[in-house]
Amino acid sequence: MYKRLIILSTIILAALCGLAWMGYHSIGIRAQGLQGARLGEFAAVAEQVRQDVTRRLDEFMQAEQSRPYTDYQYYFVPENVAPGRQQMPVLRSPLAGRMEQGLAYGNFQIEPDGSVITPNDNVDQRQDLTESDNELYAEAISNRKNIEINLLPALSGDTPGSLKMNFYSGNSIAPPKEPDQFAKEVAQKGKSSQSYPIESLQSKGQKTQIIRQRREVFEQNVLSNEAAQSQQQTQELAAQTQQADGLYEQQAASPDESQTETVQVRIEPFFPVVVPGGDHASQQAESIFGGQVFLLRHVQIEDRHLLQGFQLNEKELVEQIEDSASRFVRKGMSFELSPGADARDNGNVAYAAILNFGFGDLVLNLKEIDPGWIGKEIRNLRIWYFSIIAIVLLAVTLGLVSLWRNATAQIRLAQKKDDFISAVSHELRTPLTSIRMYSEMLEKNWVKSQDKAVEYYGNMRQESERLSRLIENVLDFSRIQKGRKKYAFNAGDINKCVANVVEMMRPYAVQKGFSILTEPAPIEQAIFDADAVTQIIVNLLDNAIKYAADAEDKTITVRTKTDGKFTVIEVEDHGPGVPHRQRNKIFEQFYRLAAESTRETTGTGLGLALVKKFAEAHNGFVEIIGAKPTGAIFRVALTTRI
Ligand code: ADP
């Protein structure tokens, strides 16, 4: 039984430990999973930003690509003007009047002779200059200077072969950066990073456009812009512009169908040129790409080569990327945009998305607003987990302990029952043997003396009384156990009941060398079960005679008392008594002391258990106190009020 319990407890505790270990381990895995999932979220955000930025830039480049080459001039002649007109209408460029066009800043055209013209060139030649005109003019001048000083020398050093434009000698175009350079640097620092190619601003994917234009319109375009460059004709042209607006609308309504001679206009895709050094013209700040980024396209009309383009408006580009990023970042994330070169300085970046434009990088640093949130979540999870494990462990331990105690109690009870059966058998056999012996002697007339015969008859009676007491005890115990014990509470004289029992037991006590004293207290009528009270006194007297057999003082006192609430019966002897520690236990069923006096005496361990039950049936109790100088006083208190 114990062995099985030990094996069971060991298995349960080992299983729990295994479970706890597995749980702990899986929390670790969960932490890794969370980190991985979060990294995936960062990568997803970066990819969304890349797609959004690419889409915006593609749209912008498409619009720029399809922009008529004449938009880059100060004036232009509309394509659909009626052929053969003496005086062509001349319109202002739609790019005139402002420097910024979305991502483009300061559109310009480099003429075949290397001179630079822009749609805002002639602002200063107007008579009615406003303040904003002045500002625009100042900006236009500075833009043109920037192109002349920084771009043109760079172009003359490394111009694409198709341009054939070797105007100046000077700096060369900045070589494109190694695409994954910063990704590598960041990765070396142990941070997560990836390069996200955004090729929209490069010529890849764009097509060369070939369109045809009426020769006279083309020629007039060239003329009108040459004229625009000449100060004397400005006023005149301005006046013509106003007339032309009206004419143009009329002509546009009735397009001429006759065939005219045309020229071929070939417009190549934009390509980026990074010019090292120099402040960024649009914001007077250092460029984020390590140089000014120009987007240029080559326009060829017969043997006339033009270079058109604009400077990349970096401020607008950054704003657009920031706008995309703020739309896509997820809960708990923040972002910061930095030039590629700054990536190495960011210590608290969770994910660096390197936006690779081909000619330079911009790093979108994605950060955790609360970098320790995964740690906190895991800590909380661990606290919960260990609390639950501790509770389960406690519950299981308590369960096992109570199982253990129950088992122990069961084992003890089984042991006691065994002892009880052997005790009862023994108790039955002893008086029966005596009775058989005496009856045989009397039957065979071996007893000659009359006195002896009387004594033997007396012995037989006592032994049979002992038998009845024993059987009575066993039967009462069995009835109580089954809940079938019936009590008959009747009014009566309890002192008389006590005296009857004492008188019944006296011969037995005297035979064993005891004298019984009675000290009855004046008690009025009481209500009690006479059989139960008889059993109580019989058992207590029987015990006193049994266990005080070796006492010097063989007096047993039976007294009654009353304290108003209880009627008390006390049986006092001067035997060995019961040690303090065992005074409660002796009232348990089958319990017998290990004392020598007990070992030498037969008994079932039922007597005091029955006394207790009977006392409780009278709403009372039983207790044992020490007698003086030695011995035990068993005090039974009964509620016997009428
Ligand atoms: P038993 O059949 O053993 O007498 P009881 O329930 O009557 O069973 O008593 C339980 C135990 O209490 C006894 O075995 C004995 O050890 C102890 N006991 C009872 N009465 C006395 C007494 N008067 N003096 C000393 N020990 C006693």
XYZ file of C-alpha atoms and ligand atoms in Angstrom:
669
model
C 0.000 0.000 0.000
C 2.695 2.480 1.083
C 4.925 1.338 -1.760
C 2.174 1.989 -4.296
C 1.520 5.392 -2.797
C 5.192 6.302 -2.963
C 5.379 5.216 -6.628
C 2.191 7.158 -7.454
C 3.413 10.313 -5.677
C 6.789 10.080 -7.396
C 5.154 9.690 -10.822
C 2.759 12.609 -10.235
C 5.494 14.905 -8.914
C 7.865 13.902 -11.724
C 5.118 14.550 -14.298
C 4.478 17.948 -12.748
C 8.166 18.809 -12.811
C 8.319 17.721 -16.454
C 5.263 19.830 -17.222
C 6.793 22.823 -15.448
C 10.030 22.413 -17.375
C 8.185 22.106 -20.679
C 6.090 25.167 -19.873
C 9.184 27.163 -19.008
C 10.813 26.034 -22.200
C 7.778 26.897 -24.307
C 7.657 30.395 -22.783
C 11.211 30.792 -24.052
C 10.073 29.633 -27.477
C 7.133 32.038 -27.307
C 9.561 34.889 -26.596
C 11.523 33.940 -29.689
C 8.292 33.628 -31.650
C 7.170 37.071 -30.559
C 10.509 38.540 -31.537
C 10.351 36.792 -34.886
C 6.767 37.882 -35.497
C 7.621 41.461 -34.574
C 10.582 41.399 -36.920
C 8.200 40.115 -39.592
C 5.885 43.040 -38.864
C 8.755 45.476 -39.234
C 9.732 43.885 -42.533
C 6.106 44.028 -43.692
C 5.870 47.729 -42.808
C 9.107 48.410 -44.670
C 7.797 46.560 -47.722
C 4.506 48.474 -47.616
C 6.386 51.759 -47.407
C 8.594 50.703 -50.309
C 5.580 49.843 -52.449
C 3.792 53.069 -51.581
C 6.840 55.238 -52.222
C 7.519 53.362 -55.472
C 3.932 53.911 -56.587
C 4.105 57.647 -55.868
C 7.467 58.048 -57.552
C 6.341 56.017 -60.560
C 3.290 58.224 -60.949
C 5.443 61.324 -60.649
C 7.991 60.077 -63.146
C 5.270 59.051 -65.552
C 3.824 62.555 -65.397
C 7.278 64.073 -65.883
C 8.074 61.726 -68.715
C 4.947 62.604 -70.578
C 5.517 66.323 -70.034
C 5.971 68.046 -73.443
C 9.522 69.173 -73.993
C 8.222 72.684 -74.650
C 7.161 73.007 -70.989
C 10.812 73.511 -70.106
C 10.971 76.737 -72.137
C 9.792 80.138 -71.130
C 7.324 80.302 -74.039
C 5.903 77.633 -76.239
C 3.790 77.453 -79.348
C 0.848 75.076 -79.031
C 0.960 72.009 -81.201
C -2.500 72.329 -82.661
C -2.270 75.907 -83.905
C -3.611 76.300 -87.459
C -0.918 75.663 -90.051
C 0.365 78.484 -92.226
C -0.470 81.298 -89.841
C 1.572 84.404 -90.241
C 1.895 84.939 -86.547
C 1.980 81.964 -84.256
C 0.365 82.254 -80.810
C 2.906 82.017 -77.997
C 1.968 80.737 -74.540
C 3.703 80.788 -71.187
C 5.060 77.486 -69.934
C 2.752 75.743 -67.451
C 5.846 75.358 -65.251
C 6.243 79.126 -64.997
C 5.447 80.957 -61.813
C 6.868 78.523 -59.267
C 10.044 76.611 -58.597
C 8.615 73.460 -57.058
C 6.540 70.947 -58.993
C 5.989 68.148 -56.530
C 9.205 66.201 -56.433
C 10.765 68.397 -59.074
C 12.575 71.593 -58.281
C 13.751 74.251 -60.732
C 13.063 72.680 -64.129
C 15.614 73.689 -66.675
C 16.827 73.032 -70.193
C 20.399 72.992 -71.405
C 20.496 74.373 -74.942
C 22.792 72.941 -77.657
C 25.204 75.817 -77.058
C 25.419 74.946 -73.325
C 23.326 77.860 -72.128
C 20.667 77.208 -69.484
C 17.070 78.332 -69.904
C 14.264 77.866 -67.388
C 10.500 78.532 -67.416
C 11.067 81.337 -64.927
C 13.930 83.007 -66.728
C 12.341 86.240 -67.756
C 10.487 87.205 -64.629
C 12.724 90.222 -64.158
C 11.849 91.596 -67.554
C 8.246 92.211 -66.670
C 7.368 95.765 -65.795
C 4.874 95.107 -63.035
C 7.016 93.051 -60.714
C 5.361 91.959 -57.516
C 7.133 90.916 -54.380
C 6.601 87.216 -55.100
C 7.934 87.758 -58.636
C 11.068 89.167 -57.068
C 11.454 86.175 -54.804
C 10.835 83.801 -57.654
C 13.336 85.613 -59.780
C 15.969 85.478 -57.074
C 15.394 81.756 -56.682
C 15.448 81.210 -60.430
C 18.765 83.036 -60.695
C 20.284 80.992 -57.886
C 18.962 77.787 -59.428
C 20.478 78.658 -62.758
C 23.796 79.491 -61.153
C 23.753 76.201 -59.298
C 23.227 74.355 -62.575
C 25.936 76.305 -64.310
C 28.446 75.999 -61.500
C 27.780 72.462 -60.267
C 25.919 70.455 -62.879
C 27.451 71.570 -66.161
C 31.060 70.855 -65.186
C 30.009 67.457 -63.873
C 28.178 66.651 -67.090
C 31.043 67.574 -69.343
C 33.229 65.056 -67.525
C 30.999 62.035 -67.839
C 28.147 62.556 -70.195
C 26.242 59.536 -71.511
C 27.535 58.754 -74.997
C 24.262 59.544 -76.688
C 24.290 63.132 -75.490
C 27.445 64.248 -77.298
C 27.557 67.241 -75.032
C 31.088 67.932 -73.966
C 30.712 71.549 -73.034
C 33.021 71.907 -70.125
C 35.617 69.916 -68.365
C 35.285 69.541 -64.618
C 34.123 67.177 -61.859
C 32.768 63.822 -62.744
C 29.374 62.489 -61.783
C 29.351 60.762 -58.415
C 29.598 57.005 -58.805
C 26.487 55.184 -57.613
C 26.830 53.790 -54.139
C 27.131 50.121 -53.445
C 23.455 49.181 -52.922
C 23.845 47.032 -49.844
C 26.666 48.933 -48.255
C 24.659 50.237 -45.339
C 22.657 47.076 -45.006
C 25.935 45.301 -44.413
C 27.100 47.878 -41.902
C 23.869 47.694 -39.936
C 23.847 43.918 -40.099
C 27.379 43.838 -38.731
C 26.138 45.735 -35.692
C 23.673 42.947 -35.037
C 20.617 44.966 -36.047
C 18.007 43.666 -38.438
C 18.129 45.415 -41.725
C 17.289 44.886 -45.314
C 17.697 46.780 -48.520
C 14.523 47.829 -50.337
C 15.219 48.795 -53.944
C 13.225 51.754 -55.251
C 14.209 52.144 -58.873
C 11.553 54.600 -59.950
C 13.945 57.530 -60.321
C 16.229 55.609 -62.633
C 15.769 55.159 -66.354
C 14.966 51.466 -65.880
C 11.466 50.692 -67.045
C 10.912 54.053 -68.753
C 10.611 54.166 -72.504
C 12.052 56.509 -75.061
C 9.245 58.496 -76.620
C 9.270 59.385 -80.277
C 6.713 61.927 -81.351
C 6.267 64.023 -84.437
C 5.807 67.744 -84.394
C 5.004 70.164 -87.181
C 8.157 71.749 -88.400
C 6.764 75.265 -88.350
C 5.618 74.846 -84.736
C 9.041 73.488 -83.801
C 10.798 76.330 -85.553
C 8.539 78.897 -83.991
C 9.231 77.327 -80.595
C 12.954 77.707 -81.098
C 12.492 81.226 -82.329
C 10.188 82.370 -79.598
C 12.535 81.151 -76.928
C 15.537 82.722 -78.530
C 13.445 85.841 -78.590
C 12.507 85.376 -74.969
C 16.119 85.458 -74.128
C 16.459 88.828 -75.787
C 15.342 91.651 -73.537
C 14.073 93.970 -76.298
C 11.375 91.586 -77.455
C 9.990 90.690 -74.098
C 7.265 93.310 -73.940
C 6.168 92.548 -77.418
C 6.011 88.851 -76.767
C 4.083 89.382 -73.595
C 1.494 91.328 -75.538
C 1.368 88.601 -78.175
C 0.834 86.049 -75.459
C -2.370 87.694 -74.405
C -3.675 87.797 -77.986
C -2.539 84.300 -78.595
C -4.550 82.908 -75.687
C -7.755 83.837 -77.510
C -6.546 82.693 -80.896
C -5.348 79.421 -79.536
C -8.722 78.568 -78.167
C -10.416 79.351 -81.495
C -7.901 77.368 -83.462
C -8.043 74.470 -81.125
C -11.723 74.146 -81.817
C -11.165 73.595 -85.557
C -8.014 71.559 -86.134
C -6.587 71.741 -89.579
C -6.520 68.469 -91.430
C -4.032 69.325 -94.187
C -0.688 67.519 -94.114
C 2.326 69.601 -93.081
C 5.950 68.745 -92.843
C 6.933 67.317 -89.471
C 10.045 66.800 -87.380
C 10.792 63.852 -85.125
C 11.124 64.556 -81.435
C 12.922 61.879 -79.494
C 12.622 62.057 -75.725
C 14.757 59.629 -73.750
C 14.028 58.461 -70.216
C 15.180 60.418 -67.179
C 18.425 59.340 -65.564
C 19.780 60.458 -62.234
C 22.967 62.430 -61.858
C 24.391 63.064 -58.408
C 26.605 66.087 -58.290
C 28.862 66.008 -55.285
C 29.222 69.079 -53.140
C 27.153 72.210 -53.078
C 24.132 73.006 -50.947
C 20.814 71.648 -51.882
C 19.282 74.506 -53.765
C 15.685 73.888 -52.737
C 16.248 74.018 -48.994
C 19.751 75.360 -48.512
C 20.606 72.252 -46.561
C 23.059 69.486 -47.051
C 21.754 66.814 -49.405
C 20.664 63.543 -47.904
C 22.224 61.694 -50.825
C 25.654 63.173 -50.347
C 25.196 65.454 -53.345
C 22.507 67.157 -55.394
C 20.382 64.710 -57.331
C 19.401 65.866 -60.805
C 17.077 63.970 -63.092
C 17.892 64.640 -66.719
C 16.508 63.569 -70.031
C 17.940 63.897 -73.453
C 15.683 65.422 -76.085
C 16.695 65.267 -79.701
C 14.878 67.090 -82.477
C 16.706 66.419 -85.748
C 20.264 67.470 -84.952
C 19.271 69.704 -82.081
C 20.221 68.099 -78.734
C 18.687 69.358 -75.544
C 19.131 68.231 -71.971
C 16.088 68.780 -69.809
C 15.581 68.076 -66.184
C 15.132 69.215 -62.658
C 16.651 68.839 -59.302
C 15.086 66.203 -57.046
C 13.113 68.005 -54.352
C 14.560 66.077 -51.444
C 12.401 67.830 -48.880
C 9.270 66.718 -50.706
C 10.693 63.199 -51.142
C 11.380 62.927 -47.403
C 7.875 64.243 -46.653
C 6.319 61.685 -48.956
C 8.290 58.816 -47.421
C 7.402 60.034 -43.935
C 3.766 60.265 -44.961
C 3.845 56.672 -46.232
C 5.665 55.448 -43.150
C 3.225 57.146 -40.772
C 0.349 55.462 -42.603
C 1.857 51.987 -42.386
C 3.628 51.807 -39.023
C 1.813 49.548 -36.598
C 0.947 49.796 -32.958
C 3.934 50.479 -30.727
C 6.209 51.430 -33.634
C 7.816 54.729 -34.454
C 10.057 55.669 -37.310
C 12.783 58.043 -38.244
C 14.264 58.766 -41.611
C 17.960 59.297 -41.850
C 20.509 59.512 -44.618
C 22.265 56.219 -45.245
C 25.415 57.428 -43.591
C 23.623 57.967 -40.251
C 22.373 54.405 -39.975
C 25.400 53.315 -38.036
C 24.699 55.783 -35.210
C 21.262 54.490 -34.333
C 21.565 52.195 -31.374
C 17.892 51.690 -30.544
C 16.693 50.848 -34.034
C 14.704 47.634 -34.210
C 14.702 47.395 -37.990
C 16.528 49.466 -40.566
C 14.902 49.503 -43.984
C 17.434 50.804 -46.457
C 15.558 52.502 -49.266
C 17.928 52.115 -52.134
C 17.300 54.595 -54.948
C 20.214 53.358 -56.992
C 22.143 56.604 -56.680
C 21.941 56.752 -52.890
C 20.228 55.377 -49.824
C 17.750 56.661 -47.306
C 17.327 54.642 -44.138
C 13.903 54.207 -42.625
C 14.706 53.385 -39.028
C 11.793 51.538 -37.477
C 11.823 51.572 -33.697
C 9.890 50.110 -30.831
C 8.252 52.868 -28.783
C 8.687 50.588 -25.779
C 11.686 48.409 -26.639
C 11.115 46.203 -23.596
C 7.493 45.235 -24.303
C 8.284 41.680 -25.365
C 10.408 41.214 -22.247
C 7.580 42.582 -20.091
C 5.020 40.359 -21.772
C 7.212 37.307 -21.268
C 7.872 38.288 -17.646
C 4.123 38.577 -17.008
C 3.569 35.254 -18.740
C 6.228 33.665 -16.551
C 4.691 35.112 -13.392
C 1.279 33.747 -14.379
C 2.724 30.447 -15.387
C 4.692 29.924 -12.194
C 1.758 31.059 -10.050
C -0.428 28.451 -11.734
C 2.259 25.785 -11.430
C 2.744 26.678 -7.743
C -1.012 26.423 -7.121
C -1.217 23.116 -8.976
C 1.823 21.821 -7.107
C 0.323 22.906 -3.802
C -3.025 21.313 -4.654
C -1.381 18.086 -5.776
C 0.856 18.006 -2.694
C -2.129 18.610 -0.425
C -4.043 15.923 -2.303
C -1.185 13.477 -1.932
C -0.738 14.307 1.752
C -4.435 13.756 2.435
C -4.327 10.569 0.357
C -1.358 9.486 2.405
C -3.095 10.294 5.652
C -6.255 8.538 4.552
C -4.292 5.513 3.535
C -2.436 5.545 6.833
C -5.729 5.870 8.694
C -7.209 3.054 6.641
C -4.228 0.875 7.349
C -4.412 1.660 11.041
C -8.131 0.994 11.105
C -7.670 -2.296 9.315
C -4.972 -3.169 11.815
C -7.238 -2.172 14.679
C -10.067 -4.235 13.265
C -7.760 -7.235 13.070
C -6.736 -6.630 16.640
C -10.394 -6.177 17.549
C -11.391 -9.495 16.011
C -8.612 -11.351 17.749
C -9.413 -9.493 20.978
C -13.112 -10.335 20.758
C -12.310 -13.972 19.997
C -10.000 -14.057 22.947
C -12.506 -12.292 25.191
C -15.163 -14.780 24.168
C -12.977 -17.815 24.600
C -11.726 -17.013 28.103
C -15.101 -16.844 29.908
C -16.448 -19.711 27.840
C -13.486 -21.893 28.817
C -14.032 -21.022 32.490
C -17.749 -21.721 32.291
C -17.140 -25.043 30.541
C -14.506 -26.002 33.101
C -16.707 -25.171 36.142
C -19.787 -26.809 34.655
C -17.842 -29.996 33.846
C -16.460 -30.152 37.400
C -19.928 -29.680 38.864
C -21.509 -32.103 36.401
C -19.043 -34.881 37.195
C -19.540 -34.248 40.909
C -15.905 -33.536 41.450
C -16.706 -30.678 43.777
C -17.331 -32.170 47.160
C -17.563 -29.072 49.311
C -20.790 -27.131 49.185
C -18.931 -23.830 49.606
C -16.725 -24.581 46.634
C -19.752 -25.430 44.553
C -21.337 -22.112 45.472
C -18.118 -20.329 44.586
C -17.961 -22.076 41.203
C -21.555 -21.225 40.466
C -20.714 -17.640 41.319
C -17.713 -17.743 38.975
C -19.837 -19.103 36.173
C -22.339 -16.307 36.673
C -19.585 -13.695 36.586
C -18.040 -15.135 33.467
C -21.389 -15.208 31.719
C -21.971 -11.587 32.827
C -18.603 -10.690 31.322
C -19.674 -12.431 28.166
C -22.925 -10.481 28.063
C -21.049 -7.206 28.652
C -18.770 -7.970 25.800
C -21.564 -9.001 23.486
C -23.565 -5.966 24.574
C -20.624 -3.703 23.721
C -20.109 -5.268 20.319
C -23.802 -5.117 19.498
C -24.112 -1.489 20.652
C -21.060 -0.531 18.671
C -22.409 -2.215 15.568
C -25.811 -0.495 16.016
C -24.162 2.895 16.463
C -21.959 2.331 13.428
C -25.005 1.528 11.315
C -26.985 4.403 12.819
C -29.551 1.992 14.207
C -28.999 2.541 17.897
C -32.259 3.612 19.530
C -32.300 5.438 22.855
C -35.150 5.472 25.327
C -34.936 8.700 27.307
C -37.122 8.448 30.357
C -37.410 10.374 33.588
C -35.883 8.544 36.497
C -33.513 8.574 39.437
C -29.991 8.503 38.092
C -28.485 7.812 41.533
C -30.613 4.684 41.750
C -29.469 3.576 38.311
C -25.813 4.121 39.330
C -26.336 2.240 42.629
C -27.903 -0.720 40.770
C -24.934 -1.043 38.443
C -22.459 -0.732 41.325
C -24.293 -3.455 43.193
C -24.313 -5.626 40.109
C -20.554 -5.176 39.635
C -19.575 -5.274 43.291
C -19.125 -9.077 43.620
C -16.837 -9.071 40.603
C -14.868 -6.118 42.004
C -14.611 -7.705 45.408
C -13.417 -10.925 43.852
C -10.654 -8.934 42.181
C -9.768 -7.330 45.501
C -11.469 -3.967 44.966
C -13.844 -2.016 47.126
C -16.313 0.348 45.481
C -17.370 3.524 47.261
C -20.372 5.547 46.082
C -20.801 9.249 46.647
C -24.213 10.150 45.266
C -25.150 13.816 45.086
C -28.760 14.871 45.658
C -30.132 14.875 42.122
C -33.751 15.420 41.317
C -35.484 13.521 38.583
C -33.442 13.358 35.373
C -34.129 12.258 31.859
C -31.732 9.626 30.580
C -31.455 6.328 28.793
C -31.059 3.823 31.621
C -29.411 1.192 29.389
C -26.858 3.694 28.100
C -26.034 4.979 31.594
C -25.720 1.363 32.775
C -23.326 0.611 29.900
C -21.307 3.716 30.744
C -20.817 2.742 34.385
C -20.231 -0.927 33.599
C -17.490 -0.061 31.116
C -15.823 2.459 33.442
C -15.917 0.077 36.394
C -14.719 -2.799 34.245
C -11.762 -0.690 33.072
C -10.939 0.457 36.612
C -10.917 -3.181 37.789
C -8.837 -4.227 34.756
C -6.225 -1.498 34.697
C -5.821 -0.787 38.417
C -5.368 -4.461 39.238
C -1.829 -3.842 40.497
C -2.645 -0.609 42.345
C -1.787 -0.238 46.002
C -5.062 1.495 46.688
C -7.763 -0.700 45.243
C -10.609 1.616 46.013
C -12.923 2.682 43.223
C -15.123 5.658 43.857
C -18.304 6.212 41.893
C -19.837 9.605 42.471
C -22.559 11.675 40.949
C -22.623 15.461 40.758
C -24.727 18.130 39.251
C -23.692 21.620 38.154
C -27.037 22.874 37.010
C -26.393 22.199 33.375
C -24.988 18.658 33.473
C -25.458 15.600 35.593
C -21.948 14.241 36.117
C -20.922 10.665 36.868
C -17.336 10.114 37.939
C -15.444 6.842 38.307
C -12.119 7.183 40.079
C -9.418 4.596 40.489
C -5.816 4.677 41.697
C -4.208 2.617 38.989
C -1.531 3.784 36.519
C -3.786 6.427 34.911
C -3.453 7.605 31.301
C -0.591 9.834 30.106
C -1.651 13.360 29.052
C -0.782 12.870 25.389
C -3.095 9.890 25.028
C -6.045 11.152 26.978
C -7.975 12.071 23.830
C -6.997 9.003 21.866
C -8.338 6.445 24.295
C -11.870 7.472 23.312
C -11.246 6.438 19.704
C -12.622 3.090 18.608
C -10.209 0.147 18.902
C -7.582 2.332 20.541
C -5.616 0.708 23.299
C -2.630 2.077 25.165
C 0.736 0.496 24.629
C 1.224 0.557 28.424
C 2.173 -2.594 30.246
C -1.066 -2.658 32.193
C -2.953 -2.710 28.898
C -0.757 -5.321 27.277
C -1.362 -7.667 30.174
C -5.102 -7.185 29.954
C -7.469 -8.322 27.249
C -9.778 -5.776 25.707
C -11.398 -4.690 22.473
C -10.767 -0.933 22.528
C -14.506 -0.389 22.284
C -15.498 0.435 25.878
C -14.496 4.117 26.041
C -15.592 4.737 22.429
C -19.055 3.574 23.463
C -18.970 5.704 26.631
C -18.230 8.709 24.455
C -21.047 7.922 22.017
C -23.542 7.431 24.839
C -22.479 10.691 26.493
C -22.875 12.503 23.172
C -26.308 10.941 22.762
C -27.142 12.776 26.009
C -25.701 16.016 24.594
C -22.781 15.570 26.922
C -19.156 14.566 26.876
C -16.565 12.397 28.557
C -13.143 13.420 29.789
C -10.326 11.949 31.795
C -8.412 13.721 34.500
C -5.658 12.526 36.728
C -6.522 11.219 40.158
C -4.437 11.879 43.270
C -1.917 10.544 44.018
C -2.215 8.282 40.965
C -5.005 6.929 38.820
C -7.675 8.202 36.556
C -10.974 9.939 37.008
C -13.370 9.392 34.107
C -15.948 12.149 34.143
C -19.110 11.686 32.093
C -21.309 14.781 31.799
C -24.890 14.241 30.620
C -27.642 16.718 29.849
C -30.502 15.210 31.748
C -32.790 18.172 32.394
C -36.486 17.701 32.202
P -10.356 -1.848 26.344
O -11.187 -2.899 25.831
O -8.919 -1.931 25.902
O -10.480 -1.651 27.809
P -11.396 0.792 26.313
O -11.927 1.607 25.188
O -12.308 0.569 27.400
O -10.829 -0.505 25.631
O -10.110 1.523 26.844
C -9.161 1.983 25.937
C -7.808 2.028 26.613
O -7.762 3.056 27.605
C -7.461 0.820 27.323
O -6.894 -0.157 26.448
C -6.485 1.293 28.351
O -5.206 1.312 27.794
C -6.962 2.654 28.676
N -7.743 2.753 29.889
C -9.080 2.712 30.026
N -9.451 2.842 31.310
C -8.333 2.977 32.015
C -8.060 3.142 33.412
N -9.035 3.211 34.332
N -6.763 3.237 33.804
C -5.771 3.194 32.893
N -5.948 3.040 31.546
C -7.228 2.925 31.106
